GROMACS .gro file of C-alpha atoms in nm:
model
  487
    1UNK     CA    1   0.322   0.244   0.566
    2UNK     CA    2  -0.024   0.275   0.429
    3UNK     CA    3  -0.260   0.482   0.655
    4UNK     CA    4  -0.564   0.575   0.453
    5UNK     CA    5  -0.819   0.832   0.583
    6UNK     CA    6  -0.975   0.997   0.279
    7UNK     CA    7  -1.336   0.868   0.292
    8UNK     CA    8  -1.464   0.675  -0.004
    9UNK     CA    9  -1.836   0.673   0.036
   10UNK     CA   10  -1.996   0.338  -0.064
   11UNK     CA   11  -1.703   0.208  -0.252
   12UNK     CA   12  -1.517   0.157   0.071
   13UNK     CA   13  -1.766  -0.133   0.117
   14UNK     CA   14  -1.582  -0.299  -0.178
   15UNK     CA   15  -1.313  -0.435   0.054
   16UNK     CA   16  -1.072  -0.589  -0.155
   17UNK     CA   17  -0.944  -0.929  -0.060
   18UNK     CA   18  -0.596  -1.024  -0.224
   19UNK     CA   19  -0.399  -1.334  -0.257
   20UNK     CA   20  -0.013  -1.334  -0.218
   21UNK     CA   21   0.129  -1.618  -0.410
   22UNK     CA   22   0.496  -1.721  -0.339
   23UNK     CA   23   0.710  -1.877  -0.602
   24UNK     CA   24   0.768  -2.257  -0.523
   25UNK     CA   25   0.455  -2.244  -0.338
   26UNK     CA   26   0.405  -1.883  -0.297
   27UNK     CA   27   0.224  -1.766   0.029
   28UNK     CA   28  -0.126  -1.683  -0.003
   29UNK     CA   29  -0.246  -1.414   0.244
   30UNK     CA   30  -0.603  -1.268   0.264
   31UNK     CA   31  -0.594  -0.887   0.307
   32UNK     CA   32  -0.864  -0.669   0.445
   33UNK     CA   33  -0.904  -0.278   0.430
   34UNK     CA   34  -0.932  -0.137   0.766
   35UNK     CA   35  -1.225   0.078   0.674
   36UNK     CA   36  -1.385  -0.204   0.472
   37UNK     CA   37  -1.683  -0.242   0.702
   38UNK     CA   38  -1.782   0.128   0.709
   39UNK     CA   39  -2.014   0.261   0.450
   40UNK     CA   40  -1.956   0.620   0.524
   41UNK     CA   41  -1.678   0.821   0.652
   42UNK     CA   42  -1.608   1.178   0.617
   43UNK     CA   43  -1.385   1.300   0.317
   44UNK     CA   44  -1.199   1.505   0.585
   45UNK     CA   45  -1.107   1.176   0.763
   46UNK     CA   46  -0.968   1.028   0.441
   47UNK     CA   47  -0.757   1.326   0.373
   48UNK     CA   48  -0.620   1.316   0.721
   49UNK     CA   49  -0.551   0.948   0.691
   50UNK     CA   50  -0.347   1.034   0.381
   51UNK     CA   51  -0.182   1.322   0.534
   52UNK     CA   52  -0.048   1.111   0.829
   53UNK     CA   53   0.056   0.837   0.606
   54UNK     CA   54   0.266   1.062   0.390
   55UNK     CA   55   0.434   1.220   0.694
   56UNK     CA   56   0.579   0.894   0.777
   57UNK     CA   57   0.655   0.829   0.405
   58UNK     CA   58   0.890   1.125   0.417
   59UNK     CA   59   1.095   1.024   0.729
   60UNK     CA   60   1.426   0.846   0.728
   61UNK     CA   61   1.502   0.551   0.949
   62UNK     CA   62   1.767   0.565   1.232
   63UNK     CA   63   1.826   0.256   1.438
   64UNK     CA   64   2.084   0.296   1.709
   65UNK     CA   65   2.133   0.033   1.978
   66UNK     CA   66   1.880   0.098   2.257
   67UNK     CA   67   1.576   0.141   2.065
   68UNK     CA   68   1.606   0.511   1.935
   69UNK     CA   69   1.530   0.539   1.565
   70UNK     CA   70   1.256   0.572   1.327
   71UNK     CA   71   0.944   0.366   1.264
   72UNK     CA   72   0.677   0.285   1.027
   73UNK     CA   73   0.319   0.389   1.076
   74UNK     CA   74  -0.009   0.207   1.063
   75UNK     CA   75  -0.102   0.063   0.727
   76UNK     CA   76  -0.401   0.087   0.504
   77UNK     CA   77  -0.422  -0.295   0.437
   78UNK     CA   78  -0.382  -0.578   0.677
   79UNK     CA   79  -0.307  -0.954   0.677
   80UNK     CA   80  -0.373  -1.228   0.918
   81UNK     CA   81  -0.030  -1.397   0.964
   82UNK     CA   82   0.056  -1.714   1.168
   83UNK     CA   83   0.381  -1.683   1.376
   84UNK     CA   84   0.552  -1.927   1.618
   85UNK     CA   85   0.523  -2.277   1.722
   86UNK     CA   86   0.266  -2.353   1.817
   87UNK     CA   87   0.140  -2.095   1.568
   88UNK     CA   88  -0.088  -1.804   1.642
   89UNK     CA   89  -0.246  -1.561   1.428
   90UNK     CA   90  -0.185  -1.185   1.430
   91UNK     CA   91  -0.332  -0.905   1.223
   92UNK     CA   92  -0.048  -0.690   1.071
   93UNK     CA   93  -0.073  -0.381   0.862
   94UNK     CA   94   0.060  -0.427   0.493
   95UNK     CA   95   0.279  -0.157   0.370
   96UNK     CA   96   0.457  -0.127   0.035
   97UNK     CA   97   0.646   0.188   0.158
   98UNK     CA   98   0.837   0.008   0.451
   99UNK     CA   99   1.071  -0.270   0.511
  100UNK     CA  100   1.045  -0.422   0.854
  101UNK     CA  101   0.799  -0.664   0.993
  102UNK     CA  102   0.734  -0.607   1.368
  103UNK     CA  103   0.454  -0.719   1.609
  104UNK     CA  104   0.349  -0.591   1.966
  105UNK     CA  105   0.515  -0.812   2.220
  106UNK     CA  106   0.448  -0.929   2.573
  107UNK     CA  107   0.534  -0.643   2.815
  108UNK     CA  108   0.457  -0.383   2.544
  109UNK     CA  109   0.380  -0.049   2.705
  110UNK     CA  110   0.233   0.179   2.580
  111UNK     CA  111   0.047  -0.026   2.317
  112UNK     CA  112  -0.293  -0.002   2.186
  113UNK     CA  113  -0.521  -0.250   2.400
  114UNK     CA  114  -0.800  -0.246   2.162
  115UNK     CA  115  -0.890  -0.146   1.808
  116UNK     CA  116  -1.195   0.030   1.634
  117UNK     CA  117  -1.172  -0.226   1.332
  118UNK     CA  118  -1.476  -0.439   1.346
  119UNK     CA  119  -1.445  -0.809   1.475
  120UNK     CA  120  -1.066  -0.792   1.556
  121UNK     CA  121  -0.914  -0.858   1.899
  122UNK     CA  122  -0.556  -0.736   1.942
  123UNK     CA  123  -0.307  -0.985   2.103
  124UNK     CA  124   0.061  -0.983   2.202
  125UNK     CA  125   0.336  -1.206   2.064
  126UNK     CA  126   0.554  -1.381   2.345
  127UNK     CA  127   0.871  -1.538   2.204
  128UNK     CA  128   0.900  -1.731   2.519
  129UNK     CA  129   0.589  -1.932   2.436
  130UNK     CA  130   0.726  -2.035   2.097
  131UNK     CA  131   0.951  -2.320   2.077
  132UNK     CA  132   1.107  -2.190   1.744
  133UNK     CA  133   1.185  -1.841   1.864
  134UNK     CA  134   1.543  -1.703   1.876
  135UNK     CA  135   1.686  -1.380   1.977
  136UNK     CA  136   1.870  -1.190   1.717
  137UNK     CA  137   2.231  -1.093   1.852
  138UNK     CA  138   2.362  -0.746   1.786
  139UNK     CA  139   2.661  -0.906   1.649
  140UNK     CA  140   2.487  -1.095   1.385
  141UNK     CA  141   2.460  -1.036   1.008
  142UNK     CA  142   2.102  -0.900   1.018
  143UNK     CA  143   2.165  -0.660   1.288
  144UNK     CA  144   2.492  -0.519   1.097
  145UNK     CA  145   2.272  -0.495   0.788
  146UNK     CA  146   1.984  -0.316   0.949
  147UNK     CA  147   2.231  -0.062   1.116
  148UNK     CA  148   2.433  -0.022   0.804
  149UNK     CA  149   2.751  -0.136   0.974
  150UNK     CA  150   2.866  -0.292   1.317
  151UNK     CA  151   2.720  -0.158   1.655
  152UNK     CA  152   3.010  -0.011   1.861
  153UNK     CA  153   2.807  -0.068   2.189
  154UNK     CA  154   2.743  -0.428   2.119
  155UNK     CA  155   2.834  -0.651   2.404
  156UNK     CA  156   2.863  -1.024   2.425
  157UNK     CA  157   2.527  -1.197   2.397
  158UNK     CA  158   2.371  -0.874   2.352
  159UNK     CA  159   2.039  -0.864   2.149
  160UNK     CA  160   1.973  -0.654   1.848
  161UNK     CA  161   1.757  -0.359   1.944
  162UNK     CA  162   1.548  -0.141   1.698
  163UNK     CA  163   1.402   0.205   1.711
  164UNK     CA  164   1.187   0.317   1.424
  165UNK     CA  165   1.016   0.659   1.373
  166UNK     CA  166   0.806   0.821   1.109
  167UNK     CA  167   0.774   1.181   1.015
  168UNK     CA  168   0.434   1.222   1.199
  169UNK     CA  169   0.606   1.117   1.522
  170UNK     CA  170   0.473   0.758   1.547
  171UNK     CA  171   0.733   0.506   1.661
  172UNK     CA  172   0.813   0.153   1.748
  173UNK     CA  173   1.096   0.034   1.978
  174UNK     CA  174   1.186  -0.310   2.072
  175UNK     CA  175   1.432  -0.605   1.963
  176UNK     CA  176   1.465  -0.841   1.684
  177UNK     CA  177   1.366  -1.208   1.708
  178UNK     CA  178   1.383  -1.494   1.460
  179UNK     CA  179   1.071  -1.724   1.446
  180UNK     CA  180   0.856  -1.934   1.194
  181UNK     CA  181   0.587  -1.770   0.980
  182UNK     CA  182   0.331  -1.975   0.792
  183UNK     CA  183   0.181  -1.927   0.441
  184UNK     CA  184  -0.014  -2.083   0.186
  185UNK     CA  185   0.209  -2.216  -0.095
  186UNK     CA  186   0.086  -2.234  -0.444
  187UNK     CA  187   0.095  -2.593  -0.558
  188UNK     CA  188  -0.127  -2.610  -0.860
  189UNK     CA  189  -0.399  -2.428  -1.042
  190UNK     CA  190  -0.614  -2.240  -0.771
  191UNK     CA  191  -0.477  -2.487  -0.529
  192UNK     CA  192  -0.231  -2.424  -0.219
  193UNK     CA  193  -0.039  -2.644   0.039
  194UNK     CA  194   0.094  -2.509   0.388
  195UNK     CA  195   0.442  -2.377   0.378
  196UNK     CA  196   0.658  -2.184   0.630
  197UNK     CA  197   0.998  -2.007   0.669
  198UNK     CA  198   1.214  -1.856   0.956
  199UNK     CA  199   1.206  -1.489   0.943
  200UNK     CA  200   1.364  -1.200   1.131
  201UNK     CA  201   1.120  -0.942   1.274
  202UNK     CA  202   1.090  -0.699   1.533
  203UNK     CA  203   0.935  -0.760   1.885
  204UNK     CA  204   0.780  -0.424   1.980
  205UNK     CA  205   0.805  -0.306   2.348
  206UNK     CA  206   0.684   0.047   2.301
  207UNK     CA  207   0.463   0.222   2.044
  208UNK     CA  208   0.412   0.591   2.028
  209UNK     CA  209   0.196   0.845   1.830
  210UNK     CA  210  -0.066   0.702   1.615
  211UNK     CA  211   0.057   0.343   1.678
  212UNK     CA  212  -0.047   0.342   2.031
  213UNK     CA  213  -0.398   0.469   1.945
  214UNK     CA  214  -0.692   0.247   1.906
  215UNK     CA  215  -0.780   0.399   1.575
  216UNK     CA  216  -0.696   0.143   1.313
  217UNK     CA  217  -0.482  -0.046   1.552
  218UNK     CA  218  -0.365  -0.386   1.474
  219UNK     CA  219  -0.095  -0.628   1.616
  220UNK     CA  220   0.177  -0.505   1.391
  221UNK     CA  221   0.318  -0.415   1.054
  222UNK     CA  222   0.461  -0.602   0.752
  223UNK     CA  223   0.663  -0.390   0.506
  224UNK     CA  224   0.689  -0.511   0.151
  225UNK     CA  225   0.969  -0.248   0.073
  226UNK     CA  226   1.288  -0.357  -0.125
  227UNK     CA  227   1.546  -0.336   0.156
  228UNK     CA  228   1.740  -0.644   0.214
  229UNK     CA  229   1.581  -0.669   0.582
  230UNK     CA  230   1.236  -0.695   0.444
  231UNK     CA  231   1.023  -1.005   0.467
  232UNK     CA  232   1.026  -1.018   0.084
  233UNK     CA  233   1.394  -1.009   0.071
  234UNK     CA  234   1.450  -1.272   0.337
  235UNK     CA  235   1.198  -1.500   0.167
  236UNK     CA  236   1.378  -1.440  -0.177
  237UNK     CA  237   1.737  -1.490  -0.017
  238UNK     CA  238   1.612  -1.818   0.117
  239UNK     CA  239   1.490  -1.939  -0.218
  240UNK     CA  240   1.110  -1.917  -0.112
  241UNK     CA  241   1.022  -1.657  -0.375
  242UNK     CA  242   1.131  -1.453  -0.664
  243UNK     CA  243   1.172  -1.097  -0.548
  244UNK     CA  244   0.865  -0.978  -0.738
  245UNK     CA  245   0.513  -0.925  -0.632
  246UNK     CA  246   0.178  -0.801  -0.795
  247UNK     CA  247  -0.148  -0.672  -0.697
  248UNK     CA  248  -0.483  -0.624  -0.859
  249UNK     CA  249  -0.765  -0.437  -0.674
  250UNK     CA  250  -1.109  -0.519  -0.802
  251UNK     CA  251  -1.320  -0.189  -0.794
  252UNK     CA  252  -1.607  -0.365  -0.968
  253UNK     CA  253  -1.690  -0.668  -0.761
  254UNK     CA  254  -1.470  -0.634  -0.456
  255UNK     CA  255  -1.187  -0.872  -0.376
  256UNK     CA  256  -0.866  -0.899  -0.569
  257UNK     CA  257  -0.532  -1.059  -0.612
  258UNK     CA  258  -0.195  -0.984  -0.422
  259UNK     CA  259   0.066  -1.220  -0.515
  260UNK     CA  260   0.437  -1.276  -0.429
  261UNK     CA  261   0.642  -1.458  -0.695
  262UNK     CA  262   0.710  -1.481  -1.050
  263UNK     CA  263   0.401  -1.359  -1.251
  264UNK     CA  264   0.430  -1.473  -1.613
  265UNK     CA  265   0.082  -1.444  -1.730
  266UNK     CA  266  -0.032  -1.193  -1.855
  267UNK     CA  267   0.293  -1.050  -1.995
  268UNK     CA  268   0.301  -0.674  -1.891
  269UNK     CA  269   0.461  -0.386  -2.057
  270UNK     CA  270   0.701  -0.223  -1.819
  271UNK     CA  271   0.883   0.080  -1.713
  272UNK     CA  272   1.206   0.124  -1.523
  273UNK     CA  273   1.222   0.196  -1.142
  274UNK     CA  274   1.428   0.494  -1.071
  275UNK     CA  275   1.743   0.358  -0.935
  276UNK     CA  276   1.851   0.406  -0.566
  277UNK     CA  277   1.514   0.553  -0.485
  278UNK     CA  278   1.353   0.508  -0.141
  279UNK     CA  279   1.025   0.399  -0.281
  280UNK     CA  280   0.870   0.259  -0.597
  281UNK     CA  281   0.947   0.567  -0.815
  282UNK     CA  282   0.886   0.570  -1.188
  283UNK     CA  283   0.957   0.827  -1.466
  284UNK     CA  284   0.642   0.988  -1.573
  285UNK     CA  285   0.668   1.178  -1.914
  286UNK     CA  286   0.323   1.314  -2.011
  287UNK     CA  287  -0.052   1.354  -1.892
  288UNK     CA  288  -0.327   1.325  -2.164
  289UNK     CA  289  -0.690   1.425  -2.110
  290UNK     CA  290  -0.894   1.267  -2.396
  291UNK     CA  291  -0.670   1.328  -2.694
  292UNK     CA  292  -0.517   1.640  -2.567
  293UNK     CA  293  -0.171   1.634  -2.413
  294UNK     CA  294  -0.132   1.886  -2.136
  295UNK     CA  295   0.149   2.131  -2.184
  296UNK     CA  296   0.350   2.057  -1.881
  297UNK     CA  297   0.719   2.168  -1.824
  298UNK     CA  298   0.952   1.862  -1.825
  299UNK     CA  299   1.113   1.955  -1.487
  300UNK     CA  300   0.771   1.881  -1.323
  301UNK     CA  301   0.812   1.522  -1.412
  302UNK     CA  302   1.190   1.508  -1.314
  303UNK     CA  303   1.280   1.249  -1.040
  304UNK     CA  304   1.477   1.370  -0.741
  305UNK     CA  305   1.451   1.447  -0.382
  306UNK     CA  306   1.088   1.563  -0.326
  307UNK     CA  307   1.010   1.522  -0.691
  308UNK     CA  308   0.905   1.270  -0.941
  309UNK     CA  309   0.622   1.003  -0.950
  310UNK     CA  310   0.570   0.731  -0.694
  311UNK     CA  311   0.355   0.433  -0.704
  312UNK     CA  312   0.209   0.398  -0.368
  313UNK     CA  313  -0.061   0.129  -0.285
  314UNK     CA  314  -0.082   0.244   0.076
  315UNK     CA  315  -0.231   0.585  -0.011
  316UNK     CA  316  -0.603   0.629  -0.121
  317UNK     CA  317  -0.600   0.940  -0.326
  318UNK     CA  318  -0.374   1.057  -0.593
  319UNK     CA  319  -0.172   1.366  -0.553
  320UNK     CA  320  -0.048   1.582  -0.827
  321UNK     CA  321   0.166   1.913  -0.814
  322UNK     CA  322  -0.006   2.231  -0.892
  323UNK     CA  323   0.143   2.246  -1.255
  324UNK     CA  324  -0.036   1.930  -1.329
  325UNK     CA  325  -0.328   1.949  -1.100
  326UNK     CA  326  -0.463   2.294  -1.213
  327UNK     CA  327  -0.469   2.229  -1.595
  328UNK     CA  328  -0.605   1.872  -1.540
  329UNK     CA  329  -0.889   1.999  -1.310
  330UNK     CA  330  -0.974   2.280  -1.537
  331UNK     CA  331  -0.997   2.060  -1.853
  332UNK     CA  332  -1.204   1.788  -1.684
  333UNK     CA  333  -1.449   2.026  -1.501
  334UNK     CA  334  -1.507   2.238  -1.805
  335UNK     CA  335  -1.552   1.943  -2.046
  336UNK     CA  336  -1.930   1.955  -1.940
  337UNK     CA  337  -2.103   2.303  -1.970
  338UNK     CA  338  -2.323   2.441  -1.684
  339UNK     CA  339  -2.169   2.241  -1.399
  340UNK     CA  340  -2.246   2.394  -1.064
  341UNK     CA  341  -1.934   2.312  -0.863
  342UNK     CA  342  -1.896   2.380  -0.488
  343UNK     CA  343  -1.633   2.278  -0.228
  344UNK     CA  344  -1.700   1.976   0.016
  345UNK     CA  345  -1.505   1.950   0.346
  346UNK     CA  346  -1.279   2.233   0.193
  347UNK     CA  347  -1.119   1.952  -0.013
  348UNK     CA  348  -1.300   1.848  -0.306
  349UNK     CA  349  -1.485   1.998  -0.601
  350UNK     CA  350  -1.839   1.837  -0.624
  351UNK     CA  351  -2.137   1.871  -0.854
  352UNK     CA  352  -2.451   1.724  -0.940
  353UNK     CA  353  -2.468   1.522  -1.256
  354UNK     CA  354  -2.754   1.285  -1.387
  355UNK     CA  355  -2.606   1.150  -1.719
  356UNK     CA  356  -2.337   0.873  -1.764
  357UNK     CA  357  -2.009   1.011  -1.649
  358UNK     CA  358  -1.801   0.756  -1.851
  359UNK     CA  359  -1.988   0.880  -2.163
  360UNK     CA  360  -1.965   1.256  -2.068
  361UNK     CA  361  -1.613   1.298  -1.935
  362UNK     CA  362  -1.264   1.237  -2.081
  363UNK     CA  363  -1.026   0.944  -1.987
  364UNK     CA  364  -0.696   1.059  -1.845
  365UNK     CA  365  -0.377   0.870  -1.952
  366UNK     CA  366  -0.043   0.909  -1.762
  367UNK     CA  367   0.250   0.825  -1.980
  368UNK     CA  368   0.580   0.687  -1.862
  369UNK     CA  369   0.914   0.594  -1.991
  370UNK     CA  370   0.919   0.308  -2.240
  371UNK     CA  371   0.580   0.423  -2.370
  372UNK     CA  372   0.388   0.264  -2.082
  373UNK     CA  373   0.045   0.418  -2.044
  374UNK     CA  374  -0.184   0.416  -1.738
  375UNK     CA  375  -0.556   0.482  -1.838
  376UNK     CA  376  -0.773   0.635  -1.562
  377UNK     CA  377  -1.144   0.646  -1.653
  378UNK     CA  378  -1.423   0.880  -1.550
  379UNK     CA  379  -1.566   0.623  -1.301
  380UNK     CA  380  -1.212   0.611  -1.135
  381UNK     CA  381  -1.158   0.973  -1.071
  382UNK     CA  382  -1.511   1.092  -1.023
  383UNK     CA  383  -1.609   0.983  -0.671
  384UNK     CA  384  -1.985   0.949  -0.578
  385UNK     CA  385  -2.062   1.127  -0.257
  386UNK     CA  386  -2.397   1.231  -0.117
  387UNK     CA  387  -2.580   1.194  -0.453
  388UNK     CA  388  -2.305   1.409  -0.626
  389UNK     CA  389  -1.982   1.332  -0.800
  390UNK     CA  390  -1.654   1.480  -0.667
  391UNK     CA  391  -1.336   1.534  -0.836
  392UNK     CA  392  -1.105   1.271  -0.654
  393UNK     CA  393  -0.749   1.391  -0.720
  394UNK     CA  394  -0.581   1.636  -0.489
  395UNK     CA  395  -0.325   1.911  -0.517
  396UNK     CA  396   0.017   1.788  -0.347
  397UNK     CA  397   0.042   2.120  -0.199
  398UNK     CA  398  -0.247   2.051   0.040
  399UNK     CA  399  -0.006   1.815   0.219
  400UNK     CA  400   0.140   2.134   0.351
  401UNK     CA  401   0.482   2.036   0.326
  402UNK     CA  402   0.768   2.176   0.095
  403UNK     CA  403   0.908   1.835   0.085
  404UNK     CA  404   0.621   1.685  -0.080
  405UNK     CA  405   0.448   1.960  -0.266
  406UNK     CA  406   0.611   1.865  -0.602
  407UNK     CA  407   0.544   1.504  -0.578
  408UNK     CA  408   0.342   1.298  -0.798
  409UNK     CA  409   0.172   1.029  -0.580
  410UNK     CA  410  -0.027   0.762  -0.781
  411UNK     CA  411  -0.250   0.561  -0.532
  412UNK     CA  412  -0.536   0.331  -0.542
  413UNK     CA  413  -0.722   0.593  -0.713
  414UNK     CA  414  -0.549   0.516  -1.044
  415UNK     CA  415  -0.444   0.156  -0.968
  416UNK     CA  416  -0.802   0.008  -0.926
  417UNK     CA  417  -0.883  -0.259  -1.185
  418UNK     CA  418  -0.508  -0.260  -1.291
  419UNK     CA  419  -0.258  -0.532  -1.265
  420UNK     CA  420   0.054  -0.381  -1.104
  421UNK     CA  421   0.389  -0.571  -1.114
  422UNK     CA  422   0.683  -0.479  -0.890
  423UNK     CA  423   0.979  -0.668  -1.039
  424UNK     CA  424   1.275  -0.583  -0.799
  425UNK     CA  425   1.492  -0.841  -0.967
  426UNK     CA  426   1.486  -0.659  -1.298
  427UNK     CA  427   1.414  -0.309  -1.146
  428UNK     CA  428   1.098  -0.252  -1.350
  429UNK     CA  429   0.726  -0.191  -1.280
  430UNK     CA  430   0.449  -0.325  -1.493
  431UNK     CA  431   0.104  -0.186  -1.537
  432UNK     CA  432  -0.204  -0.271  -1.734
  433UNK     CA  433  -0.591  -0.270  -1.733
  434UNK     CA  434  -0.700  -0.606  -1.594
  435UNK     CA  435  -1.015  -0.805  -1.486
  436UNK     CA  436  -0.925  -0.834  -1.111
  437UNK     CA  437  -1.178  -1.102  -1.061
  438UNK     CA  438  -1.003  -1.342  -1.310
  439UNK     CA  439  -0.658  -1.511  -1.246
  440UNK     CA  440  -0.300  -1.455  -1.307
  441UNK     CA  441  -0.031  -1.714  -1.388
  442UNK     CA  442   0.246  -1.775  -1.150
  443UNK     CA  443   0.570  -1.986  -1.254
  444UNK     CA  444   0.700  -2.253  -1.012
  445UNK     CA  445   1.065  -2.229  -1.015
  446UNK     CA  446   1.105  -2.596  -0.917
  447UNK     CA  447   0.882  -2.756  -1.185
  448UNK     CA  448   0.863  -2.484  -1.448
  449UNK     CA  449   0.483  -2.515  -1.425
  450UNK     CA  450   0.251  -2.198  -1.449
  451UNK     CA  451  -0.013  -2.217  -1.195
  452UNK     CA  452  -0.316  -1.995  -1.182
  453UNK     CA  453  -0.385  -1.776  -0.876
  454UNK     CA  454  -0.730  -1.630  -0.838
  455UNK     CA  455  -0.890  -1.349  -0.663
  456UNK     CA  456  -1.021  -1.395  -0.304
  457UNK     CA  457  -1.298  -1.248  -0.097
  458UNK     CA  458  -1.260  -1.250   0.279
  459UNK     CA  459  -1.627  -1.300   0.346
  460UNK     CA  460  -1.655  -1.618   0.117
  461UNK     CA  461  -1.303  -1.777   0.122
  462UNK     CA  462  -1.191  -2.013   0.395
  463UNK     CA  463  -0.806  -1.933   0.307
  464UNK     CA  464  -0.589  -1.896   0.611
  465UNK     CA  465  -0.429  -1.565   0.537
  466UNK     CA  466  -0.676  -1.260   0.506
  467UNK     CA  467  -0.571  -0.947   0.311
  468UNK     CA  468  -0.855  -0.703   0.228
  469UNK     CA  469  -0.757  -0.452  -0.021
  470UNK     CA  470  -1.058  -0.210   0.044
  471UNK     CA  471  -1.122   0.041  -0.213
  472UNK     CA  472  -1.172   0.365  -0.050
  473UNK     CA  473  -1.392   0.477  -0.328
  474UNK     CA  474  -1.302   0.415  -0.675
  475UNK     CA  475  -1.149   0.757  -0.703
  476UNK     CA  476  -0.979   0.794  -0.361
  477UNK     CA  477  -0.739   0.508  -0.416
  478UNK     CA  478  -0.419   0.626  -0.255
  479UNK     CA  479  -0.449   0.830   0.069
  480UNK     CA  480  -0.253   1.103   0.240
  481UNK     CA  481  -0.154   0.874   0.534
  482UNK     CA  482   0.050   0.653   0.316
  483UNK     CA  483   0.210   0.972   0.194
  484UNK     CA  484   0.311   1.061   0.537
  485UNK     CA  485   0.433   0.730   0.610
  486UNK     CA  486   0.645   0.662   0.307
  487UNK     CA  487   0.805   0.982   0.211
   0.00000   0.00000   0.00000
């Protein structure tokens, strides 16, 4: 899940608001970044956020009957989702690195009673107050799928319990219910109608670790992973959507797009997703600084346990193994003579610079399988902080874990002002520079029409579902917390 604590000076204020569009009427959710209202946080806080996120990212999930197991942590993004009949709105963390949707339920203890996120009040979901809520039996197909097989201790009329835990110790314990969720379905160009679907999700009775803290607390979590138990997979299997989604984070004007469904405009060049990977892993093949290709051993790029490149929109910064980070840092920082570099918060190389950074520093290009390239411009990787510029990337070894020190984690730092497509049906990932204040075309599978879906801004749009993709600095796009959460 995406926890992001690396501060992004004034760029944090650019909270990005996204739209999720479901095929056949995609669902539109407004997203908000949990640090969106804070102009200044310490760089140290952002790093800690990423670190916690990544600890969870590394943990496996174990779900025995009775609530023991593994959970997902808090996310960097959150959405306002309606659940139940009559419907009530809940604020949920949005996480591309986990699979299960769960909400804090009545009788939950311990659970966070308040949050430090401005203008939000936490609430508990009570299935007894919803006429459409049903308990999920431990003998049912969803429970069997979630537990990777039948539960030997399952008794007649027994409910399906879950226990989730992350690598940082945070956890959620409860039981599964099925109820109706609402979404805004794409019905025409920049138009939506109300839609809904019955979804199975967790009813949390106990949260532990960071999940029980008021820091960044929300009503629950919604995972956008590829598992068959995720909300995305459930919507796809019911014919509501294609198993595809895309996001575009606007680092220039704030706001952005988050769409679930078949994105057909623009056409994107793609690279294969690594088969059977736990996350959205891709095969990186090169790093170029300006016109110079870095001499990196091929084994540094190889995918495998604790290796390879991960696209993770729940992390704020970008993390590179030393074999890439060291020569990249050296070439960028020595591209300008007489820079007086000093360390800030024992994390970032910072310096004074009065000229145009885009005219003075080189563009970095990451190359992937199938000749797909991702351009990262100086205004993306040099972060403004206290009247200085700071080098926004981090050495993966700073995560202080042998399990992640060789990973390449590409987060919001390199994804801002890019359209990113996750096509799970064809197992490819698309990337391109894009104007995230414009629109994308979504195909309606029923009529064949292509409808335009635009960017949204939480402060100005009356849309029901709010997702606020806040950019924690143009540079610090994917944070350590996501790393903890998703590995």
